[in-house]
Amino acid sequence: MPIKILLIEDNLGDSRLLEELLNTAYPRKYQINSACTLSDGLNCLGAEEFNVVMTDLTLPDSNGIQAVLKIQEHTQSIPIIVLSGLDNNELALQIVKLGAQDFLIKGQGDGYLIGRAIDYAIERKLHEQKLNYLASYDSLTGLANRTLFWDRLGRALIRAKRNKTLVALLVIDLDRFKTINDTLGHNVGDELLVQVAHRFEHSVRDGDTIARLGGDEFAIIIEDVVVHTDVEKVADKILNIMKSPFGLTTQEVYASSSIGVSLYPTDELKAEELLKYADAAMYCAKKSGQNSYRFYAADINQNLLTELDLEAKLRRAVIKQDFMLYYQPKFNIVTQELIGAEALMRWNHAKDGMISPVVFIPLAEKLGLIDVITDWVIKEACKQNRLWQLEGYQPIRVAINVSPKQFNQKGIAKRILDQIVASNLSPEYVELEITEGALMKDAIKSNEVLNELKNKGIQISIDDFGTGYSSLSYLQKLDLDILKIDQSFVKDILDDADDAEIVSAIIAMAKSLKLDVIAEGVETQAQKNCLVAKGCINAQGYLFGKPVPAEEFPQFFVKKHRCQDKEFVVQF
């Protein structure tokens, strides 16, 4: 097919000469359509497709660089070559800076030179468009990237201010994407992102902007919003369209999403703040159960600021190792013998006071700080236990909780053993408390880790037993030492028949597998008596001793363990 040229030239002699030169040099390669005015030329551009525009700067309805600017307003995709009777380097440079591909002087050059200029102009324009695409669009999904997103959002807010309309910004994050990506591989993860992008494109209007901000985070800009329900319909459509499984190369997967929404000008006037608020609302939607959407509200921002403040404090605390360990004693409640201690982490902030592990441990896991923290806890607890032995106290086992997220990491057994070795404590005086969920995430791999630890003499207990799988079949497959009855069952053991029966079942299960059992959270004499009657002889709880700093723990070593009436009533 011939290359179609739109020639905008009011001098018919110049038009005929150009056409003759090109046809002589390259017969039938070029097809020239002529227009004598700029307005006629723009009409031609609207009616037909052309490969290149060649225009004079002096036209009946335009003079100078306005011709180039008007053509560019009409279309950005067609290369422009300017024809001029003036040999003016300054003008030529200005024209090229405006975006024209070339500047040719009339009467200079033959058909071959002009033909090459046309071919080069087309090639340069294609290269420019490719670079612009790479700079503005996500290479994986084809959606707008972060750069184009900011440009589109800024323009949308300007239009909304002028038209007095609303703009909705949706931030969307895929639930469990990291798990899918890590389990099935990055190629499968990329395939999922492409399919998700296609579904999003079917959820919005043609004029709305969908962008991939990075990773599995997307954003949608919706203009001309009238009421909240308009946005709710879009959010509901996205959640529904995500319900169907994604057919990937290796297998089908399900991937829901969490959506946060902010509105201009209701929530904020600045683009940066709108994104921050939508992101905060998305985070709240994810925390509330995923597969949902949440509109921004002022309390969300306050909660976000509080969490960011806590995050900064936690990062500083990790760097400074600004934590301490408390130790809670464990007793044989029949012989009243001290059998061990559980190391419990505490964070006493200089201004905020004692911050609960329930608050900062999940945040540490989220921020990827749990590895450093657990390393410190293991080393510190083992060093303290070794110090007690050197001071002449009876050897006991110290129990250390291992985060579920850390237990499933590669090389965790060596990492734990390295900390113990560094403390000079014999591994036989270490007990690791691990949750049922962590062990059952990958039972085969878990057993390999357990065997590696057990071979060094470390004891293993299942923490909070009874709240998870509690299956005899899986217990038989794991190399364990101790079952720890969760305090939620101990608390109501006297008043709730179901809890009492669960405790009895756990004790029976432990005996059948030749495992020790220990109850946590024992606070009353009646609870202790009930546990002994059911066959549980080991326990910890406020009845026997609260968690205390290391310097106060020796009281449990030196206390008399028996009373004259043989009733365990020692108060700590």
Coordinates of C-alpha atoms in Angstrom, one line a residue:
M1 CA 0.0 0.0 0.0
P2 CA 1.2 3.5 -0.8
I3 CA 2.2 5.9 1.9
K4 CA -0.6 8.5 2.3
I5 CA 0.6 12.1 2.5
L6 CA -1.7 15.0 3.5
L7 CA -0.1 18.1 1.9
I8 CA -1.4 21.4 3.2
E9 CA -0.1 24.0 0.7
D10 CA -1.8 27.0 -0.9
N11 CA 0.7 27.4 -3.7
L12 CA -0.5 25.0 -6.4
G13 CA 2.9 25.2 -8.2
D14 CA 4.8 24.0 -5.1
S15 CA 2.2 21.2 -4.7
R16 CA 2.6 19.9 -8.3
L17 CA 6.4 20.2 -8.0
L18 CA 6.5 18.1 -4.8
E19 CA 4.2 15.4 -6.3
E20 CA 6.3 15.3 -9.5
L21 CA 9.6 14.9 -7.6
L22 CA 8.3 12.1 -5.4
N23 CA 6.7 10.2 -8.3
T24 CA 9.8 10.4 -10.4
A25 CA 12.1 9.2 -7.6
Y26 CA 9.7 6.6 -6.1
P27 CA 6.9 5.7 -8.6
R28 CA 3.6 4.7 -6.9
K29 CA 5.2 4.7 -3.4
Y30 CA 3.4 7.8 -2.2
Q31 CA -0.2 9.0 -2.5
I32 CA -0.7 12.7 -2.0
N33 CA -3.9 14.4 -1.0
S34 CA -3.8 18.2 -1.1
A35 CA -5.5 20.9 0.9
C36 CA -5.1 24.6 0.4
T37 CA -6.0 25.8 3.9
L38 CA -5.3 24.6 7.4
S39 CA -9.0 24.2 8.1
D40 CA -9.4 22.0 5.0
G41 CA -6.4 20.0 6.1
L42 CA -7.9 19.4 9.5
N43 CA -11.1 18.3 7.9
C44 CA -9.2 15.8 5.8
L45 CA -7.5 14.5 9.0
G46 CA -10.9 13.9 10.5
A47 CA -12.2 12.1 7.5
E48 CA -9.3 9.9 6.4
E49 CA -6.2 8.2 7.8
F50 CA -2.8 9.5 6.7
N51 CA 0.8 8.3 7.3
V52 CA 2.3 11.8 7.4
V53 CA 1.4 15.5 7.2
M54 CA 3.5 18.0 5.2
T55 CA 2.5 21.6 5.7
D56 CA 3.6 25.1 4.7
L57 CA 3.8 27.6 7.6
T58 CA 2.3 30.4 5.5
L59 CA -1.4 29.6 4.8
P60 CA -4.5 31.7 4.1
D61 CA -5.9 30.9 7.6
S62 CA -2.7 30.4 9.6
N63 CA 0.7 31.8 9.8
G64 CA 3.8 30.5 11.5
I65 CA 4.0 27.8 14.1
Q66 CA 0.2 27.9 14.7
A67 CA -0.2 25.4 11.9
V68 CA 1.9 22.8 13.7
L69 CA 0.1 23.5 17.0
K70 CA -3.3 23.1 15.5
I71 CA -2.4 19.8 13.8
Q72 CA -1.0 18.5 17.1
E73 CA -4.2 19.5 18.9
H74 CA -6.1 17.4 16.3
T75 CA -3.9 14.4 16.4
Q76 CA -0.7 13.3 18.2
S77 CA -0.1 10.2 16.3
I78 CA 0.8 11.5 12.8
P79 CA 4.4 12.7 12.0
I80 CA 4.6 16.3 10.7
I81 CA 7.1 17.7 8.2
V82 CA 7.2 21.5 7.8
L83 CA 7.8 23.0 4.3
S84 CA 9.2 26.6 4.3
G85 CA 10.6 29.1 1.9
L86 CA 12.7 30.5 4.7
D87 CA 16.2 29.1 5.5
N88 CA 16.0 29.9 9.2
N89 CA 17.9 27.6 11.6
E90 CA 16.3 29.2 14.7
L91 CA 12.8 28.6 13.3
A92 CA 13.7 25.1 12.3
L93 CA 14.9 24.3 15.8
Q94 CA 11.7 25.8 17.3
I95 CA 9.6 23.7 15.0
V96 CA 11.4 20.4 15.9
K97 CA 11.1 21.3 19.6
L98 CA 7.4 21.6 19.2
G99 CA 7.2 18.0 18.0
A100 CA 7.5 18.2 14.3
Q101 CA 9.7 15.5 12.8
D102 CA 11.5 17.5 10.1
F103 CA 11.9 21.0 8.6
L104 CA 12.5 21.1 4.8
I105 CA 13.3 24.2 2.7
K106 CA 11.4 24.5 -0.5
G107 CA 13.6 24.2 -3.7
Q108 CA 16.4 22.4 -1.9
G109 CA 16.8 18.7 -2.5
D110 CA 15.4 16.2 -5.1
G111 CA 12.7 13.6 -4.8
Y112 CA 15.1 11.0 -3.3
L113 CA 16.0 13.4 -0.4
I114 CA 12.3 14.3 0.2
G115 CA 11.3 10.6 0.2
R116 CA 14.0 9.7 2.7
A117 CA 12.9 12.6 4.9
I118 CA 9.3 11.3 4.8
D119 CA 10.4 7.7 5.7
Y120 CA 12.7 8.9 8.5
A121 CA 9.9 11.1 9.9
I122 CA 7.5 8.1 10.0
E123 CA 10.2 5.9 11.6
R124 CA 11.0 8.6 14.2
K125 CA 7.4 9.1 15.1
L126 CA 6.9 5.3 15.6
H127 CA 10.0 5.3 17.8
E128 CA 8.7 8.3 19.8
Q129 CA 5.3 6.7 20.3
K130 CA 7.0 3.5 21.5
L131 CA 9.0 5.4 24.0
N132 CA 6.0 7.4 25.1
Y133 CA 4.1 4.1 25.6
L134 CA 6.8 2.6 27.6
A135 CA 6.9 5.7 29.8
S136 CA 3.2 5.8 30.3
Y137 CA 1.9 2.2 30.3
D138 CA 2.6 -0.9 32.3
S139 CA 4.6 -3.3 30.2
L140 CA 2.9 -6.4 31.7
T141 CA -0.8 -5.5 31.7
G142 CA -1.0 -2.6 29.2
L143 CA -2.8 -0.4 31.8
A144 CA -1.7 3.1 32.6
N145 CA 1.4 3.1 34.9
R146 CA 2.0 5.3 37.9
T147 CA 3.3 8.2 35.8
L148 CA 0.2 8.3 33.5
F149 CA -2.0 7.8 36.5
W150 CA -0.8 11.0 38.2
D151 CA -1.3 12.9 34.9
R152 CA -4.8 11.5 34.4
L153 CA -5.8 12.1 38.0
G154 CA -4.6 15.7 37.9
R155 CA -6.5 16.4 34.7
A156 CA -9.6 14.8 36.1
L157 CA -9.5 17.0 39.2
I158 CA -9.2 20.1 37.0
R159 CA -12.2 19.1 35.0
A160 CA -14.2 18.3 38.1
K161 CA -13.4 21.7 39.6
R162 CA -14.5 23.4 36.4
N163 CA -17.7 21.3 36.0
K164 CA -18.5 21.1 39.7
T165 CA -18.6 17.3 39.6
L166 CA -17.2 14.5 41.8
V167 CA -14.2 12.2 41.1
A168 CA -13.9 8.8 42.7
L169 CA -10.6 7.2 43.2
L170 CA -10.5 3.4 43.8
V171 CA -7.4 1.7 45.1
I172 CA -7.6 -2.1 44.7
D173 CA -5.3 -4.7 46.2
L174 CA -5.5 -8.4 45.5
D175 CA -6.0 -10.6 48.5
R176 CA -3.5 -13.4 49.0
F177 CA -1.5 -12.5 45.9
K178 CA 1.8 -13.0 47.6
T179 CA 0.8 -16.5 48.6
I180 CA -0.1 -17.3 45.0
N181 CA 3.0 -15.7 43.7
D182 CA 5.4 -17.4 46.1
T183 CA 3.6 -20.8 45.8
L184 CA 3.0 -21.1 42.0
G185 CA 5.9 -18.8 40.8
H186 CA 6.3 -15.3 39.4
N187 CA 5.3 -16.3 35.9
V188 CA 1.9 -17.6 37.1
G189 CA 1.6 -14.5 39.2
D190 CA 2.2 -12.3 36.2
E191 CA -0.4 -14.3 34.3
L192 CA -2.9 -13.7 37.0
L193 CA -2.2 -9.9 37.0
V194 CA -2.9 -9.8 33.2
Q195 CA -6.2 -11.6 33.6
V196 CA -7.2 -9.4 36.6
A197 CA -6.4 -6.3 34.5
H198 CA -8.7 -7.6 31.7
R199 CA -11.6 -8.1 34.2
F200 CA -11.1 -4.6 35.6
E201 CA -11.4 -3.2 32.0
H202 CA -14.8 -4.9 31.7
S203 CA -16.0 -3.3 35.0
V204 CA -15.7 0.4 34.1
R205 CA -16.7 2.8 31.4
D206 CA -14.5 3.6 28.4
G207 CA -13.6 7.0 29.7
D208 CA -12.4 5.8 33.1
T209 CA -8.7 5.3 33.8
I210 CA -7.4 2.0 35.1
A211 CA -3.8 2.0 36.3
R212 CA -1.4 -0.5 37.8
L213 CA 0.5 1.3 40.5
G214 CA 2.9 -1.5 41.1
G215 CA 2.9 -5.2 42.2
D216 CA -0.7 -6.3 42.8
E217 CA -2.0 -2.7 43.5
F218 CA -4.4 -1.1 41.0
A219 CA -6.2 2.2 40.8
I220 CA -9.3 3.4 38.9
I221 CA -10.3 7.0 38.3
I222 CA -14.0 7.5 37.8
E223 CA -15.2 11.0 36.6
D224 CA -18.6 12.6 36.6
V225 CA -19.8 10.9 39.7
V226 CA -23.2 12.1 40.9
V227 CA -23.8 10.1 44.1
H228 CA -22.0 7.5 46.3
T229 CA -24.2 4.7 44.8
D230 CA -22.6 5.3 41.4
V231 CA -19.2 4.2 42.9
E232 CA -20.8 1.4 45.0
K233 CA -22.1 -0.1 41.8
V234 CA -18.6 -0.1 40.3
A235 CA -17.1 -1.6 43.4
D236 CA -19.7 -4.3 43.6
K237 CA -19.2 -5.1 40.0
I238 CA -15.4 -5.5 40.5
L239 CA -16.0 -7.8 43.6
N240 CA -18.5 -9.9 41.6
I241 CA -16.3 -10.2 38.5
M242 CA -13.5 -11.5 40.7
K243 CA -15.5 -14.4 42.1
S244 CA -15.0 -16.6 39.1
P245 CA -11.8 -18.7 39.1
F246 CA -8.9 -17.7 37.0
G247 CA -7.8 -20.3 34.5
L248 CA -4.0 -20.1 34.6
T249 CA -1.5 -22.2 32.8
T250 CA -0.8 -24.5 35.7
Q251 CA -4.2 -24.6 37.5
E252 CA -7.3 -22.6 38.5
V253 CA -7.0 -20.1 41.3
Y254 CA -9.4 -17.8 43.1
A255 CA -8.3 -14.3 43.8
S256 CA -10.5 -11.8 45.6
S257 CA -9.8 -8.1 46.1
S258 CA -10.0 -5.3 48.7
I259 CA -11.1 -1.8 47.5
G260 CA -10.6 1.6 49.1
V261 CA -12.5 4.6 47.8
S262 CA -11.9 8.4 48.3
L263 CA -13.9 11.2 46.7
Y264 CA -13.0 14.6 45.3
P265 CA -13.8 17.2 46.6
T266 CA -15.6 15.6 49.6
D267 CA -12.6 13.9 51.2
E268 CA -9.7 16.0 49.8
L269 CA -8.7 18.5 47.1
K270 CA -5.1 17.3 46.4
A271 CA -4.4 14.3 44.3
E272 CA -1.6 13.0 46.6
E273 CA -4.0 13.1 49.6
L274 CA -6.8 11.4 47.7
L275 CA -4.5 8.5 46.9
K276 CA -3.4 8.3 50.5
Y277 CA -6.9 8.2 51.8
A278 CA -8.1 5.6 49.3
D279 CA -5.1 3.5 50.2
A280 CA -6.0 3.8 53.9
A281 CA -9.6 2.8 53.2
M282 CA -8.4 -0.2 51.2
Y283 CA -6.2 -1.3 54.1
C284 CA -9.2 -1.1 56.4
A285 CA -11.2 -3.2 53.9
K286 CA -8.5 -5.8 53.9
K287 CA -8.3 -5.9 57.7
S288 CA -12.0 -6.3 58.0
G289 CA -12.1 -9.6 56.2
Q290 CA -11.0 -8.9 52.6
N291 CA -13.2 -9.2 49.5
S292 CA -14.9 -6.0 50.4
Y293 CA -14.8 -2.2 49.8
R294 CA -14.6 0.7 52.2
F295 CA -15.1 4.4 51.7
Y296 CA -12.7 6.7 53.4
A297 CA -13.7 8.3 56.7
A298 CA -11.8 10.6 59.0
D299 CA -11.4 7.9 61.7
I300 CA -9.6 5.7 59.1
N301 CA -6.9 8.3 58.7
Q302 CA -6.5 8.6 62.5
N303 CA -6.1 4.9 62.7
L304 CA -3.6 5.0 59.9
L305 CA -1.6 7.7 61.6
T306 CA -1.6 5.8 64.8
E307 CA -0.3 2.6 63.1
L308 CA 2.4 4.6 61.2
D309 CA 3.5 6.1 64.4
L310 CA 3.7 2.6 66.1
E311 CA 5.5 1.3 63.0
A312 CA 8.2 4.0 63.3
K313 CA 8.6 3.3 67.1
L314 CA 8.8 -0.4 66.5
R315 CA 11.5 0.0 63.9
R316 CA 13.5 2.1 66.3
A317 CA 13.0 -0.4 69.1
V318 CA 14.3 -3.2 66.9
I319 CA 17.4 -1.3 66.0
K320 CA 18.1 -0.4 69.7
Q321 CA 16.9 -3.9 70.9
D322 CA 14.6 -1.9 73.2
F323 CA 12.8 -4.9 74.5
M324 CA 12.9 -7.1 77.6
L325 CA 11.9 -10.6 78.5
Y326 CA 9.7 -11.6 81.4
Y327 CA 9.6 -15.2 82.6
Q328 CA 6.6 -17.1 83.9
P329 CA 7.3 -20.3 85.9
K330 CA 5.9 -23.7 85.1
F331 CA 5.3 -26.2 87.9
N332 CA 4.5 -29.9 88.4
I333 CA 1.4 -29.1 90.5
V334 CA 1.5 -32.5 92.2
T335 CA 5.1 -32.4 93.5
Q336 CA 5.1 -28.6 93.4
E337 CA 8.5 -28.7 91.6
L338 CA 9.6 -25.9 89.3
I339 CA 10.0 -27.6 85.9
G340 CA 10.6 -24.6 83.6
A341 CA 9.8 -21.1 82.5
E342 CA 8.2 -19.4 79.5
A343 CA 10.0 -16.4 78.0
L344 CA 7.5 -13.7 77.3
M345 CA 8.4 -10.6 75.3
R346 CA 7.7 -7.1 76.7
W347 CA 8.1 -3.7 75.2
N348 CA 8.1 -0.9 77.7
H349 CA 8.1 2.3 75.6
A350 CA 9.5 5.4 77.2
K351 CA 6.4 7.5 76.6
D352 CA 3.6 5.1 75.8
G353 CA 4.4 2.6 78.6
M354 CA 3.9 -1.1 78.2
I355 CA 2.8 -2.1 74.7
S356 CA 1.1 -5.5 74.4
P357 CA 2.7 -8.2 72.3
V358 CA -0.8 -8.7 70.8
V359 CA -0.4 -5.3 69.2
F360 CA 3.3 -5.2 68.1
I361 CA 4.0 -8.9 67.2
P362 CA 1.5 -8.9 64.3
L363 CA 2.9 -5.6 63.1
A364 CA 6.4 -7.0 63.3
E365 CA 5.3 -9.9 61.2
K366 CA 3.7 -7.6 58.7
L367 CA 6.8 -5.4 58.5
G368 CA 9.2 -8.4 58.1
L369 CA 10.9 -7.6 61.5
I370 CA 9.9 -10.8 63.2
D371 CA 13.1 -12.6 62.2
V372 CA 15.3 -10.1 64.0
I373 CA 13.1 -10.0 67.0
T374 CA 12.9 -13.8 67.4
D375 CA 16.6 -14.1 67.0
W376 CA 17.0 -11.7 69.9
V377 CA 14.4 -13.5 72.0
I378 CA 16.1 -16.9 71.5
K379 CA 19.6 -15.7 72.2
E380 CA 18.5 -13.5 75.2
A381 CA 16.4 -16.3 76.8
C382 CA 19.1 -18.9 76.4
K383 CA 21.8 -16.6 77.8
Q384 CA 19.6 -15.9 80.8
N385 CA 19.0 -19.6 81.4
R386 CA 22.7 -20.3 81.2
L387 CA 23.4 -17.5 83.7
W388 CA 21.0 -19.0 86.2
Q389 CA 22.8 -22.3 85.9
L390 CA 26.2 -20.6 86.4
E391 CA 24.7 -18.9 89.5
G392 CA 24.0 -22.3 91.0
Y393 CA 20.2 -22.6 90.4
Q394 CA 18.7 -25.9 89.4
P395 CA 18.7 -26.5 85.6
I396 CA 15.3 -25.9 84.0
R397 CA 14.0 -25.6 80.4
V398 CA 13.1 -22.2 79.1
A399 CA 10.2 -22.2 76.6
I400 CA 10.4 -19.8 73.6
N401 CA 7.6 -19.0 71.2
V402 CA 8.4 -19.2 67.5
S403 CA 6.3 -17.1 65.2
P404 CA 4.3 -19.1 62.7
K405 CA 5.6 -16.9 59.8
Q406 CA 9.2 -17.6 60.9
F407 CA 8.8 -21.3 61.5
N408 CA 7.8 -21.9 57.8
Q409 CA 10.9 -20.2 56.5
K410 CA 13.7 -22.0 54.8
G411 CA 16.7 -22.8 57.1
I412 CA 14.8 -22.0 60.3
A413 CA 16.2 -24.9 62.2
K414 CA 19.8 -23.8 61.6
R415 CA 18.8 -20.2 62.5
I416 CA 17.4 -21.3 65.8
L417 CA 20.3 -23.6 66.6
D418 CA 22.8 -20.8 65.8
Q419 CA 21.3 -18.5 68.4
I420 CA 21.3 -21.3 71.0
V421 CA 25.0 -22.1 70.3
A422 CA 25.9 -18.4 70.6
S423 CA 24.4 -18.4 74.1
N424 CA 26.5 -21.5 75.3
L425 CA 23.4 -23.1 76.6
S426 CA 22.9 -26.8 76.1
P427 CA 20.0 -27.4 73.7
E428 CA 18.4 -29.8 76.1
Y429 CA 17.3 -26.9 78.3
V430 CA 15.4 -25.2 75.4
E431 CA 11.7 -25.8 74.6
L432 CA 10.1 -24.3 71.5
E433 CA 6.4 -23.5 71.5
I434 CA 4.9 -23.6 68.1
T435 CA 1.2 -23.2 67.1
E436 CA -0.8 -26.0 65.4
G437 CA -1.4 -23.8 62.4
A438 CA 2.3 -23.3 61.8
L439 CA 3.0 -27.1 62.0
M440 CA 0.1 -28.0 59.7
K441 CA 0.8 -25.5 56.9
D442 CA 3.2 -28.1 55.5
A443 CA 3.2 -31.2 57.8
I444 CA 6.0 -33.0 55.9
K445 CA 8.3 -30.0 55.9
S446 CA 7.4 -29.3 59.6
N447 CA 8.5 -32.7 60.6
E448 CA 11.8 -32.3 58.9
V449 CA 12.4 -29.1 60.9
L450 CA 11.3 -30.8 64.1
N451 CA 13.6 -33.8 63.6
E452 CA 16.5 -31.5 63.0
L453 CA 15.8 -29.6 66.2
K454 CA 15.0 -32.7 68.2
N455 CA 18.2 -34.4 67.2
K456 CA 20.0 -31.6 69.1
G457 CA 18.0 -32.3 72.2
I458 CA 15.5 -29.4 71.9
Q459 CA 11.9 -30.2 73.2
I460 CA 8.9 -29.2 71.1
S461 CA 5.4 -28.2 72.4
I462 CA 2.3 -27.3 70.6
D463 CA 1.1 -23.9 71.9
D464 CA -2.6 -23.2 72.4
F465 CA -3.5 -26.8 71.7
G466 CA -7.2 -27.5 71.1
T467 CA -7.9 -24.3 69.1
G468 CA -6.8 -25.7 65.8
Y469 CA -6.7 -29.1 64.2
S470 CA -6.4 -31.2 67.3
S471 CA -6.4 -34.4 65.3
L472 CA -4.9 -37.7 66.6
S473 CA -3.9 -38.6 63.0
Y474 CA -1.7 -35.6 62.5
L475 CA -0.2 -35.7 66.0
Q476 CA 1.0 -39.2 65.3
K477 CA 3.0 -37.9 62.3
L478 CA 4.8 -35.2 64.2
D479 CA 7.8 -35.6 66.5
L480 CA 6.5 -33.7 69.6
D481 CA 7.0 -33.7 73.3
I482 CA 4.3 -31.6 74.9
L483 CA 0.7 -30.5 74.3
K484 CA -0.2 -27.1 75.9
I485 CA -3.9 -26.8 76.8
D486 CA -5.1 -23.3 75.8
Q487 CA -6.1 -21.1 78.6
S488 CA -9.5 -20.4 77.0
F489 CA -10.5 -24.0 78.0
V490 CA -8.9 -23.8 81.4
K491 CA -10.8 -20.6 82.2
D492 CA -14.3 -22.2 82.0
I493 CA -13.3 -25.8 82.9
L494 CA -15.6 -25.7 85.9
D495 CA -18.6 -24.0 84.3
D496 CA -18.6 -25.2 80.7
A497 CA -19.1 -28.9 80.1
D498 CA -17.8 -28.7 76.6
D499 CA -14.6 -27.1 77.7
A500 CA -14.2 -29.7 80.5
E501 CA -14.6 -32.5 78.0
I502 CA -12.1 -31.0 75.6
V503 CA -9.5 -30.8 78.3
S504 CA -10.2 -34.4 79.2
A505 CA -9.8 -35.4 75.5
I506 CA -6.5 -33.5 75.2
I507 CA -5.1 -35.2 78.3
A508 CA -6.2 -38.6 77.1
M509 CA -4.8 -37.9 73.6
A510 CA -1.4 -36.9 75.1
K511 CA -1.2 -40.0 77.3
S512 CA -2.0 -42.3 74.3
L513 CA 0.9 -40.7 72.4
K514 CA 3.2 -40.6 75.4
L515 CA 3.3 -36.8 75.4
D516 CA 3.5 -34.5 78.3
V517 CA 0.6 -32.1 78.8
I518 CA 0.6 -28.7 80.5
A519 CA -2.3 -26.3 81.1
E520 CA -1.8 -22.5 80.9
G521 CA -3.8 -19.8 82.4
V522 CA -4.5 -21.5 85.8
E523 CA -5.8 -18.8 88.2
T524 CA -7.7 -20.6 90.9
Q525 CA -7.3 -23.5 93.3
A526 CA -10.5 -25.0 91.9
Q527 CA -9.1 -25.0 88.4
K528 CA -5.9 -26.6 89.6
N529 CA -7.7 -29.4 91.5
C530 CA -9.9 -30.1 88.5
L531 CA -6.8 -30.5 86.2
V532 CA -5.1 -32.8 88.7
A533 CA -8.3 -34.9 88.9
K534 CA -8.3 -35.2 85.1
G535 CA -4.6 -36.3 85.0
C536 CA -2.9 -33.0 84.1
I537 CA 0.0 -32.5 86.5
N538 CA 1.9 -29.6 84.9
A539 CA 0.6 -26.0 84.7
Q540 CA 1.4 -22.4 84.6
G541 CA -0.7 -19.4 85.5
Y542 CA -1.2 -16.5 88.0
L543 CA -2.0 -19.0 90.8
F544 CA 1.6 -20.2 90.7
G545 CA 3.4 -17.1 89.5
K546 CA 3.0 -14.1 87.2
P547 CA 5.5 -13.3 84.5
V548 CA 8.4 -11.3 86.1
P549 CA 11.7 -9.8 84.9
A550 CA 14.8 -12.0 85.0
E551 CA 16.2 -10.5 88.2
E552 CA 13.0 -11.4 90.1
F553 CA 12.6 -15.0 88.8
P554 CA 15.1 -16.6 91.2
Q555 CA 12.4 -16.4 93.9
F556 CA 10.8 -19.4 92.2
F557 CA 14.0 -21.4 92.5
V558 CA 14.4 -20.9 96.3
K559 CA 10.7 -21.0 97.4
K560 CA 9.6 -24.0 99.4
H561 CA 7.6 -26.2 97.1
R562 CA 5.6 -28.2 99.7
C563 CA 3.2 -27.0 102.4
Q564 CA 2.4 -29.0 105.6
D565 CA -1.1 -29.8 104.5
K566 CA 0.2 -30.8 101.1
E567 CA -2.1 -28.3 99.4
F568 CA -0.4 -26.0 96.8
V569 CA -1.2 -22.6 98.2
V570 CA 2.1 -20.8 97.8
Q571 CA 1.4 -17.2 96.7
F572 CA 3.9 -15.4 94.5

